[in-house]
CSV table of C-alpha atoms and ligand atoms in Angstrom, one decimal:
chain,number,residue,atom,x,y,z
K,1343,MET,CA,22.6,111.9,-48.8
K,1344,THR,CA,20.2,113.3,-46.5
K,1345,ASP,CA,21.3,112.6,-42.7
K,1346,MET,CA,18.3,111.0,-41.4
K,1347,ASN,CA,20.3,109.5,-38.3
K,1348,SER,CA,20.5,112.9,-36.6
K,1349,THR,CA,17.1,114.3,-37.7
K,1350,CYS,CA,14.0,113.2,-39.2
K,1351,ASP,CA,12.8,116.5,-40.9
K,1352,TYR,CA,12.4,116.0,-44.6
K,1353,PHE,CA,10.2,119.0,-45.2
K,1354,ASN,CA,11.9,121.3,-42.8
K,1355,ILE,CA,9.2,121.4,-40.2
K,1356,ASP,CA,11.7,122.9,-37.7
K,1357,ALA,CA,11.2,126.2,-39.6
K,1358,LEU,CA,7.7,126.3,-38.3
K,1359,LEU,CA,8.8,125.8,-34.7
K,1360,SER,CA,9.5,128.4,-32.2
K,1361,ASP,CA,13.1,128.6,-30.4
K,1362,GLU,CA,11.5,127.7,-27.2
K,1363,ASN,CA,9.8,124.4,-29.0
K,1364,LYS,CA,13.2,123.4,-30.2
K,1365,LEU,CA,14.8,123.9,-26.9
K,1366,ILE,CA,12.2,121.8,-25.2
K,1367,ARG,CA,12.5,119.1,-27.9
K,1368,GLN,CA,16.4,118.9,-27.0
K,1369,SER,CA,15.9,118.8,-23.2
K,1370,ILE,CA,13.2,115.9,-23.5
K,1371,ARG,CA,15.4,114.3,-26.1
K,1372,ASP,CA,18.8,114.3,-23.9
K,1373,PHE,CA,16.2,112.9,-21.0
K,1374,VAL,CA,15.2,110.0,-23.1
K,1375,THR,CA,18.7,109.2,-24.4
K,1376,THR,CA,20.3,109.2,-20.9
K,1377,GLU,CA,17.4,108.0,-18.6
K,1378,ILE,CA,15.1,105.9,-20.8
K,1379,LYS,CA,16.7,104.4,-23.7
K,1380,PRO,CA,19.3,102.5,-21.3
K,1381,VAL,CA,16.9,101.0,-19.1
K,1382,ILE,CA,13.5,100.6,-21.1
K,1383,ASP,CA,14.1,97.0,-22.5
K,1384,HIS,CA,14.9,95.6,-19.1
K,1385,ALA,CA,11.7,97.4,-17.8
K,1386,ALA,CA,9.5,95.9,-20.5
K,1387,GLN,CA,11.1,92.5,-20.5
K,1388,HIS,CA,10.4,92.4,-16.6
K,1389,HIS,CA,7.0,94.2,-16.5
K,1390,GLU,CA,8.3,96.9,-14.2
K,1391,ASP,CA,7.8,100.6,-14.6
K,1392,ILE,CA,10.6,103.0,-14.4
K,1393,PRO,CA,11.6,104.1,-10.7
K,1394,ASN,CA,10.7,107.6,-9.7
K,1395,LEU,CA,9.5,108.4,-13.4
K,1396,MET,CA,6.9,110.7,-12.6
K,1397,LEU,CA,9.2,113.0,-10.4
K,1398,LYS,CA,11.7,112.8,-13.1
K,1399,LEU,CA,8.9,114.0,-15.7
K,1400,GLY,CA,7.8,116.7,-13.5
K,1401,ALA,CA,11.3,118.1,-13.1
K,1402,LEU,CA,11.4,118.1,-16.8
K,1403,GLY,CA,8.2,120.3,-17.0
K,1404,ALA,CA,6.6,117.4,-18.9
K,1405,LEU,CA,3.6,116.9,-16.8
K,1406,GLY,CA,0.9,119.7,-17.4
K,1407,PRO,CA,2.9,121.6,-19.9
K,1408,TYR,CA,0.2,123.9,-21.0
K,1409,ILE,CA,-1.3,124.3,-17.5
K,1410,PRO,CA,-0.6,127.9,-16.3
K,1411,VAL,CA,2.6,128.5,-14.1
K,1412,GLU,CA,0.4,129.7,-11.1
K,1413,TYR,CA,-0.8,126.1,-10.9
K,1414,GLY,CA,2.5,124.4,-11.2
K,1415,GLY,CA,2.3,124.0,-15.2
K,1416,ALA,CA,4.7,125.2,-17.7
K,1417,GLY,CA,2.3,127.5,-19.5
K,1418,LEU,CA,3.6,126.5,-22.7
K,1419,ASP,CA,1.6,126.1,-26.0
K,1420,HIS,CA,0.2,123.2,-27.7
K,1421,ILE,CA,2.9,122.5,-30.2
K,1422,ALA,CA,5.2,122.2,-27.2
K,1423,TYR,CA,3.0,119.7,-25.6
K,1424,GLY,CA,3.0,117.6,-28.8
K,1425,ILE,CA,6.8,117.7,-29.1
K,1426,ILE,CA,7.0,116.4,-25.5
K,1427,MET,CA,4.8,113.5,-26.3
K,1428,GLN,CA,6.7,112.9,-29.3
K,1429,GLU,CA,10.1,112.7,-27.8
K,1430,LEU,CA,8.9,110.6,-24.8
K,1431,GLU,CA,7.2,108.2,-27.0
K,1432,ALA,CA,10.7,107.8,-29.0
K,1433,GLY,CA,11.7,106.3,-25.7
K,1434,ASP,CA,8.6,104.0,-25.1
K,1435,SER,CA,4.8,104.7,-25.4
K,1436,ALA,CA,4.6,103.8,-21.6
K,1437,ILE,CA,6.7,107.0,-20.8
K,1438,ARG,CA,4.4,109.1,-23.1
K,1439,SER,CA,1.1,107.2,-21.6
K,1440,ALA,CA,2.5,108.3,-18.2
K,1441,ALA,CA,2.8,112.1,-19.2
K,1442,SER,CA,-0.4,112.1,-21.1
K,1443,VAL,CA,-2.8,110.7,-18.7
K,1444,GLN,CA,-1.1,113.0,-15.9
K,1445,SER,CA,-1.4,115.9,-18.1
K,1446,SER,CA,-4.5,115.6,-20.3
K,1447,LEU,CA,-6.7,113.3,-18.3
K,1448,VAL,CA,-6.0,114.3,-14.6
K,1449,MET,CA,-4.6,118.0,-14.7
K,1450,TYR,CA,-6.7,119.1,-17.7
K,1451,PRO,CA,-10.1,118.3,-15.9
K,1452,ILE,CA,-9.2,119.5,-12.6
K,1453,PHE,CA,-7.9,122.7,-14.3
K,1454,THR,CA,-11.1,122.9,-16.7
K,1455,PHE,CA,-14.0,121.8,-14.4
K,1456,GLY,CA,-12.4,121.9,-10.9
K,1457,SER,CA,-13.0,124.5,-8.0
K,1458,GLU,CA,-10.1,127.2,-7.3
K,1459,GLU,CA,-9.4,125.0,-4.0
K,1460,GLN,CA,-9.1,121.9,-6.0
K,1461,LYS,CA,-6.8,123.5,-8.6
K,1462,LYS,CA,-4.5,124.7,-5.8
K,1463,GLN,CA,-4.5,121.6,-3.7
K,1464,TYR,CA,-3.8,119.1,-6.6
K,1465,LEU,CA,-2.2,120.7,-9.6
K,1466,PRO,CA,1.0,121.6,-8.2
K,1467,LYS,CA,1.5,118.3,-6.7
K,1468,LEU,CA,0.5,116.5,-10.0
K,1469,ALA,CA,2.8,118.9,-12.0
K,1470,SER,CA,5.9,118.0,-9.8
K,1471,GLY,CA,5.0,114.1,-9.9
K,1472,GLU,CA,4.5,114.1,-6.2
K,1473,TYR,CA,0.9,112.8,-6.7
K,1474,ILE,CA,0.2,110.3,-9.5
K,1475,GLY,CA,-3.0,110.5,-11.2
K,1476,SER,CA,-5.4,108.2,-13.0
K,1477,PHE,CA,-8.4,108.4,-15.3
K,1478,GLY,CA,-11.5,106.1,-14.9
K,1479,LEU,CA,-13.9,106.1,-17.7
K,1480,THR,CA,-13.7,102.5,-19.4
K,1481,GLU,CA,-15.6,99.9,-17.4
K,1482,PRO,CA,-15.5,96.1,-17.7
K,1483,ASN,CA,-19.0,96.2,-19.8
K,1484,HIS,CA,-18.3,99.6,-21.5
K,1485,GLY,CA,-15.2,100.7,-23.5
K,1486,SER,CA,-16.3,102.3,-26.9
K,1487,ASP,CA,-19.5,103.2,-25.4
K,1488,PRO,CA,-18.7,105.2,-22.1
K,1489,ALA,CA,-22.4,106.8,-22.4
K,1490,ALA,CA,-23.6,103.4,-21.0
K,1491,MET,CA,-21.5,103.6,-17.9
K,1492,GLU,CA,-23.0,101.8,-14.9
K,1493,THR,CA,-20.7,103.3,-12.2
K,1494,ARG,CA,-23.1,105.4,-9.7
K,1495,LEU,CA,-22.3,108.6,-7.7
K,1496,LEU,CA,-25.4,109.2,-5.5
K,1497,LYS,CA,-25.8,112.0,-2.9
K,1498,LYS,CA,-26.4,111.0,0.6
K,1499,ASP,CA,-26.3,113.2,3.8
K,1500,GLY,CA,-24.1,115.9,2.2
K,1501,GLN,CA,-21.5,113.6,0.7
K,1502,TYR,CA,-21.7,111.3,-2.3
K,1503,ILE,CA,-21.4,107.3,-2.4
K,1504,LEU,CA,-19.5,105.8,-5.2
K,1505,ASN,CA,-20.2,102.2,-6.5
K,1506,GLY,CA,-18.9,100.5,-9.5
K,1507,ALA,CA,-15.8,99.6,-11.4
K,1508,LYS,CA,-13.2,100.9,-14.2
K,1509,MET,CA,-11.1,98.6,-15.9
K,1510,TRP,CA,-7.7,99.0,-18.0
K,1511,ILE,CA,-6.7,102.1,-16.2
K,1512,THR,CA,-3.3,103.2,-16.8
K,1513,ASN,CA,-1.5,104.1,-13.5
K,1514,ALA,CA,-4.3,102.6,-11.4
K,1515,PRO,CA,-2.2,100.3,-9.2
K,1516,ILE,CA,0.1,103.4,-8.3
K,1517,CYS,CA,-2.2,106.2,-8.4
K,1518,ASP,CA,-2.6,108.6,-5.4
K,1519,ILE,CA,-5.7,110.4,-6.9
K,1520,ALA,CA,-8.1,109.1,-9.7
K,1521,ILE,CA,-10.4,111.1,-11.7
K,1522,VAL,CA,-13.7,109.0,-12.1
K,1523,TRP,CA,-16.7,109.4,-14.2
K,1524,ALA,CA,-20.0,108.2,-13.0
K,1525,ARG,CA,-23.6,109.0,-13.3
K,1526,ASP,CA,-25.7,110.5,-10.5
K,1527,GLU,CA,-29.3,110.3,-9.7
K,1528,GLN,CA,-30.3,112.6,-12.3
K,1529,ASP,CA,-28.4,110.2,-14.9
K,1530,LYS,CA,-26.2,113.1,-15.3
K,1531,ILE,CA,-22.2,112.5,-16.0
K,1532,ARG,CA,-20.1,113.7,-13.1
K,1533,GLY,CA,-16.5,113.7,-12.4
K,1534,CYS,CA,-14.9,113.2,-8.8
K,1535,ILE,CA,-11.6,113.1,-7.4
K,1536,VAL,CA,-11.2,109.9,-5.4
K,1537,GLU,CA,-8.0,109.5,-3.2
K,1538,ARG,CA,-6.1,106.5,-2.4
K,1539,GLY,CA,-6.8,105.5,1.2
K,1540,MET,CA,-10.4,106.0,0.9
K,1541,ASP,CA,-12.6,103.2,2.3
K,1542,GLY,CA,-13.8,100.9,-0.2
K,1543,PHE,CA,-11.5,101.9,-3.0
K,1544,SER,CA,-9.0,99.3,-4.2
K,1545,THR,CA,-6.8,99.3,-7.3
K,1546,PRO,CA,-5.8,95.7,-8.4
K,1547,GLU,CA,-3.1,95.4,-11.2
K,1548,THR,CA,-3.6,93.7,-14.3
K,1549,LEU,CA,-0.9,91.1,-15.2
K,1550,ASN,CA,0.4,89.3,-18.2
K,1551,LYS,CA,0.2,92.2,-20.7
K,1552,TRP,CA,2.1,91.8,-24.0
K,1553,SER,CA,2.0,95.5,-24.5
K,1554,LEU,CA,2.9,98.6,-22.6
K,1555,ARG,CA,4.9,96.3,-20.3
K,1556,ALA,CA,6.6,99.3,-18.5
K,1557,SER,CA,3.2,100.8,-17.5
K,1558,LYS,CA,1.1,99.8,-14.6
K,1559,THR,CA,-2.5,99.2,-15.8
K,1560,GLY,CA,-5.3,98.1,-13.3
K,1561,GLU,CA,-8.7,98.4,-12.1
K,1562,LEU,CA,-10.4,101.1,-10.1
K,1563,ILE,CA,-13.0,99.4,-7.6
K,1564,PHE,CA,-15.6,101.2,-5.5
K,1565,GLN,CA,-17.7,99.6,-3.0
K,1566,ASN,CA,-19.7,102.4,-1.1
K,1567,VAL,CA,-16.7,104.8,-1.4
K,1568,ALA,CA,-18.0,108.2,0.7
K,1569,ILE,CA,-16.6,111.0,-1.4
K,1570,PRO,CA,-16.7,114.5,0.2
K,1571,ALA,CA,-18.8,117.1,-1.6
K,1572,GLU,CA,-15.5,119.2,-2.1
K,1573,ASN,CA,-14.0,116.2,-4.3
K,1574,ILE,CA,-16.7,116.7,-6.7
K,1575,LEU,CA,-15.7,118.7,-10.0
K,1576,PRO,CA,-18.2,121.4,-10.1
K,1577,GLU,CA,-18.2,122.6,-13.7
K,1578,VAL,CA,-19.2,119.5,-15.6
K,1579,ASN,CA,-22.3,117.3,-15.9
K,1580,SER,CA,-22.1,115.8,-19.2
K,1581,LEU,CA,-20.1,113.7,-21.4
K,1582,ARG,CA,-18.5,116.7,-22.9
K,1583,GLY,CA,-16.4,116.5,-19.7
K,1584,PRO,CA,-14.5,113.4,-20.1
K,1585,PHE,CA,-14.7,113.8,-24.1
K,1586,SER,CA,-13.0,117.0,-23.9
K,1587,CYS,CA,-10.1,115.4,-21.9
K,1588,LEU,CA,-9.7,112.8,-24.6
K,1589,ASN,CA,-9.6,115.6,-27.2
K,1590,SER,CA,-6.4,116.7,-25.4
K,1591,ALA,CA,-4.9,113.1,-25.0
K,1592,ARG,CA,-5.5,112.2,-28.6
K,1593,TYR,CA,-4.0,115.1,-29.8
K,1594,GLY,CA,-0.7,114.4,-27.7
K,1595,ILE,CA,-1.1,110.8,-28.9
K,1596,SER,CA,-1.0,111.9,-32.6
K,1597,TRP,CA,2.4,113.6,-32.0
K,1598,GLY,CA,3.6,110.6,-29.6
K,1599,ALA,CA,3.1,108.2,-32.4
K,1600,ILE,CA,5.6,109.9,-34.7
K,1601,GLY,CA,8.2,109.5,-32.0
K,1602,ALA,CA,7.9,105.9,-31.9
K,1603,ALA,CA,7.7,105.9,-35.9
K,1604,ILE,CA,11.0,107.7,-36.0
K,1605,ASP,CA,12.9,105.7,-33.6
K,1606,CYS,CA,11.9,102.5,-35.7
K,1607,TYR,CA,12.7,104.3,-39.1
K,1608,GLN,CA,16.2,105.6,-38.0
K,1609,THR,CA,17.0,102.1,-36.5
K,1610,ALA,CA,16.0,100.4,-39.7
K,1611,VAL,CA,18.2,103.2,-41.7
K,1612,LYS,CA,21.3,102.5,-39.8
K,1613,TYR,CA,21.0,98.7,-39.7
K,1614,ALA,CA,20.2,98.6,-43.6
K,1615,LEU,CA,23.2,100.3,-44.4
K,1616,GLU,CA,25.5,98.3,-42.0
K,1617,ARG,CA,24.0,94.7,-42.6
K,1618,GLU,CA,25.4,93.0,-45.9
K,1619,GLN,CA,24.0,90.1,-47.6
K,1620,PHE,CA,25.2,88.7,-50.8
K,1621,GLY,CA,28.1,91.0,-50.6
K,1622,LYS,CA,26.3,94.3,-50.5
K,1623,PRO,CA,24.4,96.4,-47.8
K,1624,ILE,CA,20.9,95.4,-47.7
K,1625,ALA,CA,20.1,99.0,-48.1
K,1626,SER,CA,21.1,98.7,-51.7
K,1627,TYR,CA,18.4,96.5,-52.6
K,1628,GLN,CA,15.0,98.1,-54.0
K,1629,LEU,CA,12.6,96.3,-51.8
K,1630,GLN,CA,14.6,97.6,-48.6
K,1631,GLN,CA,14.5,101.2,-50.4
K,1632,LYS,CA,10.9,100.9,-51.0
K,1633,LYS,CA,10.2,100.2,-47.2
K,1634,LEU,CA,12.5,103.2,-46.2
K,1635,ALA,CA,11.2,105.6,-48.6
K,1636,GLU,CA,7.7,104.7,-47.6
K,1637,PHE,CA,8.3,105.1,-44.0
K,1638,LEU,CA,9.8,108.6,-44.5
K,1639,THR,CA,7.0,109.7,-46.5
K,1640,GLU,CA,4.4,108.5,-44.0
K,1641,ILE,CA,6.3,110.2,-41.3
K,1642,THR,CA,6.5,113.5,-43.0
K,1643,LYS,CA,2.7,113.4,-43.7
K,1644,ALA,CA,2.0,112.5,-40.0
K,1645,GLN,CA,4.3,115.6,-38.9
K,1646,LEU,CA,2.6,117.9,-40.9
K,1647,LEU,CA,-0.9,116.8,-40.0
K,1648,SER,CA,0.2,117.2,-36.2
K,1649,TRP,CA,1.9,120.4,-36.6
K,1650,ARG,CA,-1.1,121.8,-38.2
K,1651,LEU,CA,-3.6,120.4,-35.5
K,1652,GLY,CA,-1.3,122.1,-33.2
K,1653,VAL,CA,-1.6,125.3,-34.7
K,1654,LEU,CA,-5.5,125.1,-34.7
K,1655,LYS,CA,-5.5,124.0,-31.2
K,1656,ASN,CA,-3.2,126.9,-30.2
K,1657,GLU,CA,-6.0,129.1,-32.0
K,1658,GLY,CA,-8.8,127.4,-30.3
K,1659,LYS,CA,-10.0,125.7,-33.6
K,1660,ALA,CA,-9.2,122.1,-33.5
K,1661,THR,CA,-12.4,120.2,-33.9
K,1662,PRO,CA,-12.7,116.6,-32.2
K,1663,ALA,CA,-13.1,115.2,-35.6
K,1664,GLN,CA,-9.7,116.6,-36.9
K,1665,ILE,CA,-8.1,115.1,-33.7
K,1666,SER,CA,-9.7,111.7,-34.4
K,1667,MET,CA,-8.2,111.9,-37.9
K,1668,ALA,CA,-4.8,112.7,-36.6
K,1669,LYS,CA,-4.7,110.2,-34.0
K,1670,ARG,CA,-6.1,107.4,-36.2
K,1671,ASN,CA,-3.8,108.1,-39.0
K,1672,ASN,CA,-0.5,108.5,-37.0
K,1673,VAL,CA,-1.0,105.6,-34.7
K,1674,HIS,CA,-1.6,103.3,-37.6
K,1675,MET,CA,1.3,104.7,-39.5
K,1676,ALA,CA,3.4,104.1,-36.5
K,1677,LEU,CA,2.2,100.5,-36.0
K,1678,GLU,CA,2.7,99.8,-39.8
K,1679,ILE,CA,6.4,101.1,-39.6
K,1680,ALA,CA,7.2,99.3,-36.5
K,1681,ARG,CA,6.1,96.1,-38.3
K,1682,GLU,CA,7.7,96.7,-41.7
K,1683,SER,CA,11.1,97.9,-40.0
K,1684,ARG,CA,11.3,95.0,-37.9
K,1685,GLN,CA,11.5,92.8,-41.0
K,1686,ILE,CA,14.6,95.0,-42.2
K,1687,LEU,CA,16.2,93.7,-39.1
K,1688,GLY,CA,15.7,89.9,-39.9
K,1689,ALA,CA,16.1,87.7,-36.8
K,1690,MET,CA,17.8,90.7,-35.2
K,1691,GLY,CA,14.4,92.5,-35.2
K,1692,ILE,CA,12.9,90.2,-32.6
K,1693,VAL,CA,15.5,90.7,-29.8
K,1694,GLY,CA,15.3,93.6,-27.1
K,1695,ASP,CA,18.5,95.3,-28.4
K,1696,PHE,CA,16.4,96.9,-30.9
K,1697,PRO,CA,13.1,98.8,-30.2
K,1698,MET,CA,10.9,97.4,-33.0
K,1699,MET,CA,9.1,94.6,-31.2
K,1700,ARG,CA,8.7,96.8,-28.1
K,1701,HIS,CA,7.0,99.8,-30.2
K,1702,MET,CA,5.0,97.4,-32.0
K,1703,MET,CA,3.5,95.7,-29.1
K,1704,ASN,CA,3.0,99.1,-27.4
K,1705,LEU,CA,1.3,100.5,-30.3
K,1706,GLU,CA,-1.4,97.8,-30.1
K,1707,SER,CA,-2.7,99.4,-27.2
K,1708,VAL,CA,-2.2,102.8,-28.5
K,1709,ILE,CA,-4.5,102.0,-31.5
K,1710,THR,CA,-6.9,100.6,-28.9
K,1711,TYR,CA,-7.1,103.3,-26.3
K,1712,GLU,CA,-8.1,106.6,-26.5
K,1713,GLY,CA,-10.9,105.4,-29.0
K,1714,THR,CA,-10.1,102.4,-31.3
K,1715,HIS,CA,-9.1,102.7,-34.9
K,1716,ASP,CA,-12.5,102.0,-36.1
K,1717,ILE,CA,-14.4,104.2,-33.7
K,1718,HIS,CA,-12.3,107.3,-34.9
K,1719,LEU,CA,-12.8,106.2,-38.5
K,1720,LEU,CA,-16.7,106.3,-37.6
K,1721,ILE,CA,-16.3,109.8,-35.9
K,1722,THR,CA,-14.9,110.8,-39.5
K,1723,GLY,CA,-17.8,109.2,-41.2
K,1724,ASN,CA,-20.1,111.0,-39.0
K,1725,ASP,CA,-18.6,114.2,-39.8
K,1726,ILE,CA,-18.7,113.9,-43.4
K,1727,THR,CA,-22.4,112.4,-43.7
K,1728,GLY,CA,-23.9,113.8,-40.5
K,1729,ILE,CA,-25.2,110.3,-39.7
K,1730,SER,CA,-23.9,108.5,-36.7
K,1731,SER,CA,-23.3,105.1,-37.3
K,1732,PHE,CA,-22.5,103.9,-33.7
N,1960,TGC,P1,-22.3,111.4,-28.7
N,1960,TGC,O1,-23.9,111.5,-28.3
N,1960,TGC,O2,-21.7,111.6,-29.8
N,1960,TGC,O3,-21.8,112.9,-27.7
N,1960,TGC,C1,-22.3,113.0,-26.4
N,1960,TGC,C2,-22.1,114.2,-25.8
N,1960,TGC,O4,-20.5,114.3,-25.9
N,1960,TGC,C3,-20.1,115.5,-26.7
N,1960,TGC,N1,-18.9,115.1,-27.5
N,1960,TGC,C4,-17.9,115.7,-27.5
N,1960,TGC,N2,-17.4,116.8,-26.7
N,1960,TGC,C5,-16.1,117.2,-26.6
N,1960,TGC,N3,-15.2,116.4,-27.3
N,1960,TGC,C6,-15.2,115.3,-28.0
N,1960,TGC,N4,-14.7,114.5,-28.7
N,1960,TGC,C7,-16.7,114.8,-28.0
N,1960,TGC,N5,-17.5,113.8,-28.6
N,1960,TGC,C8,-18.8,113.9,-28.2
N,1960,TGC,C9,-21.2,115.5,-27.9
N,1960,TGC,O5,-21.1,116.8,-28.4
N,1960,TGC,C10,-22.6,115.3,-27.0
N,1960,TGC,O6,-22.8,116.5,-26.1
N,1960,TGC,P2,-24.2,116.9,-25.5
N,1960,TGC,O7,-23.9,118.4,-25.1
N,1960,TGC,O8,-25.1,117.1,-27.0
N,1960,TGC,O9,-24.7,115.9,-24.9
N,1960,TGC,O10,-21.8,110.4,-28.0
N,1960,TGC,P3,-21.9,108.9,-27.9
N,1960,TGC,O11,-22.5,108.2,-26.8
N,1960,TGC,O12,-22.9,108.4,-29.3
N,1960,TGC,O13,-20.5,108.3,-28.4
N,1960,TGC,C11,-19.8,108.7,-29.4
N,1960,TGC,C12,-18.4,108.1,-29.5
N,1960,TGC,C13,-18.3,106.4,-29.6
N,1960,TGC,C14,-17.5,108.8,-30.5
N,1960,TGC,C15,-17.6,108.1,-28.1
N,1960,TGC,O14,-18.3,107.6,-27.2
N,1960,TGC,C16,-16.2,107.7,-28.2
N,1960,TGC,O15,-15.2,108.5,-28.6
N,1960,TGC,N6,-15.9,106.4,-27.8
N,1960,TGC,C17,-14.4,105.9,-27.3
N,1960,TGC,C18,-14.4,105.9,-26.1
N,1960,TGC,C19,-12.9,106.4,-25.8
N,1960,TGC,O16,-12.0,107.0,-26.3
N,1960,TGC,N7,-12.5,106.1,-24.4
N,1960,TGC,C20,-11.1,106.2,-24.0
N,1960,TGC,C21,-10.9,106.0,-22.6
N,1960,TGC,S1,-9.6,106.9,-21.7
N,1960,TGC,C22,-8.3,105.9,-22.2
N,1960,TGC,O17,-8.4,105.0,-23.3
N,1960,TGC,C23,-6.9,106.4,-21.7
N,1960,TGC,S2,-5.4,105.6,-22.3
N,1960,TGC,C24,-4.4,106.7,-21.9
N,1960,TGC,C25,-3.0,106.4,-21.9
N,1960,TGC,O18,-2.6,105.4,-21.1
N,1960,TGC,O19,-2.3,107.1,-22.6
N,1961,FAD,P1,-14.9,97.3,-27.2
N,1961,FAD,O1,-15.6,98.8,-26.9
N,1961,FAD,O2,-15.5,96.1,-26.6
N,1961,FAD,O3,-14.7,97.3,-28.6
N,1961,FAD,C1,-14.2,95.9,-29.2
N,1961,FAD,C2,-14.0,96.2,-30.9
N,1961,FAD,O4,-15.4,96.4,-31.2
N,1961,FAD,C3,-13.1,97.3,-31.2
N,1961,FAD,O5,-12.4,96.6,-32.5
N,1961,FAD,C4,-14.0,98.2,-31.6
N,1961,FAD,O6,-13.5,99.2,-32.6
N,1961,FAD,C5,-15.2,97.5,-32.1
N,1961,FAD,N1,-16.4,98.4,-32.2
N,1961,FAD,C6,-17.2,98.9,-30.9
N,1961,FAD,N2,-18.1,99.6,-31.2
N,1961,FAD,C7,-18.3,99.7,-32.4
N,1961,FAD,C8,-19.2,100.3,-33.4
N,1961,FAD,N3,-20.3,101.0,-32.9
N,1961,FAD,N4,-19.1,99.9,-34.7
N,1961,FAD,C9,-17.9,99.1,-35.1
N,1961,FAD,N5,-17.1,98.7,-34.4
N,1961,FAD,C10,-17.2,98.8,-33.0
N,1961,FAD,N6,-9.6,103.5,-20.1
N,1961,FAD,C11,-9.7,104.6,-19.3
N,1961,FAD,O7,-10.6,105.0,-18.9
N,1961,FAD,N7,-8.7,105.1,-18.7
N,1961,FAD,C12,-7.4,104.8,-19.0
N,1961,FAD,O8,-6.5,105.2,-18.3
N,1961,FAD,C13,-7.0,103.6,-19.8
N,1961,FAD,N8,-5.8,103.1,-20.3
N,1961,FAD,C14,-5.7,102.0,-21.0
N,1961,FAD,C15,-4.4,101.4,-21.1
N,1961,FAD,C16,-4.4,100.3,-22.0
N,1961,FAD,C17,-2.9,99.6,-21.9
N,1961,FAD,C18,-5.4,99.7,-22.6
N,1961,FAD,C19,-5.3,98.6,-23.5
N,1961,FAD,C20,-6.6,100.3,-22.5
N,1961,FAD,C21,-6.9,101.4,-21.6
N,1961,FAD,N9,-8.1,102.1,-21.4
N,1961,FAD,C22,-8.2,103.1,-20.6
N,1961,FAD,C23,-9.4,101.4,-22.2
N,1961,FAD,C24,-9.6,102.1,-23.6
N,1961,FAD,O9,-10.1,103.3,-23.6
N,1961,FAD,C25,-10.6,101.0,-24.2
N,1961,FAD,O10,-10.0,99.8,-24.3
N,1961,FAD,C26,-11.1,101.3,-25.7
N,1961,FAD,O11,-11.8,102.4,-25.5
N,1961,FAD,C27,-11.8,100.2,-26.1
N,1961,FAD,O12,-12.8,99.6,-25.4
N,1961,FAD,P2,-12.8,98.0,-25.3
N,1961,FAD,O13,-11.4,97.7,-25.0
N,1961,FAD,O14,-14.0,97.8,-24.1
N,1961,FAD,O15,-13.3,97.5,-26.7
């Protein structure tokens, strides 16, 4: 019998990983086991975030793993980044969200589109977790269609005036800085760094979520916020800017979803072998074995997809459409496994002693943010046919 409780590597994908990748995986797994799993149910039930989470993630090297060491990052490859996301999301999607927003949506644009001064000023503090960043693209009236954004960044007397609102923003209520996307007077998309404390900038929290309850979500509101010229990202003036950040985050999510799926799968295998009904373990019934066999098959396919995408990313060859396919497939896979594995636990599946309901509810956000399940399908359709159906 394959030992599926200690590992979930049916096709020996470990043989494709570097020793460094495996060491990183072990260190993040140890962190999740000791620091996240014991407290995550309480945090989610009480709608609280994990105290000092960002400092802890910074100390682990989980913030900006692929940002060069000279700017405070860990200088790792994209497979390492994916593995970090996988292990964090095995703990909870909120933990992976915190790390992926900081890495892909805040550090990446400063590193890619920022000035040397901006990189030196912000990246080391973001890498250590001393600063918490957020990313404002979605607006109350524009989610899937960010090209229609209404937020405006207009030049005035050597500085810029920002007006508008962003909604559904991870870490908005606790962020020190926000990367905000807005249109200028030429209708070009510009990115700027908004700092907490700037007059006219507020970040109300979004309450009563049933999903990602261990993560803070909120709005970014700008009422005539004066942005100094040195806070504008100089190297970006189109939607390619924010979308290239999404490429990195979506890639990480494709790995993260595997972590959540493995956590559900391993819990279900253990429970099915221990729980007896009609005098036998429920694992002995064909209907339960079918579920477990399908979980492992789908996890294995997802692992190969993300691993191959990571290799392409390391080679600079991963296309946005490939990333969309992996994000869509893997998040849907994880959500299905969370739902079906909860059933294997019967009534026990609905309580916080087991992770399935929490993963399931989290994954309802994950299948929506960073491009919805439907939008990613349409991106694939566009890639096949050359016809945009948006
Ligand atoms: P379209 O006309 O196709 O493109 C406009 C320009 O952008 C370029 N582009 C990309 N560049 C790099 N990477 C990509 N993935 C790109 N996709 C498009 C494109 O080449 C073009 O460039 P140019 O130079 O020709 O102007 O754009 P569209 O307006 O038709 O929209 C297409 C669509 C629907 C695919 C896009 O808008 C989309 O992806 N919508 C989904 C929105 C989304 O994903 N929002 C995410 C918000 S952030 C978030 O959710 C964070 S949650 C984080 C957490 O907590 O973990
Ligand atoms: P809509 O765009 O209104 O879509 C509603 C439905 O219509 C969806 O099913 C969609 O697939 C469908 N639809 C839309 N257009 C089409 C079409 N052309 N054809 C077919 N169907 C279509 N955003 C940020 O900028 N930063 C963040 O940090 C961030 N964090 C988030 C955290 C959480 C917990 C959540 C839930 C969201 C977050 N988001 C963030 C926002 C997220 O990216 C958006 O919710 C997402 O892009 C979808 O936008 P929407 O909710 O406005 O849905």
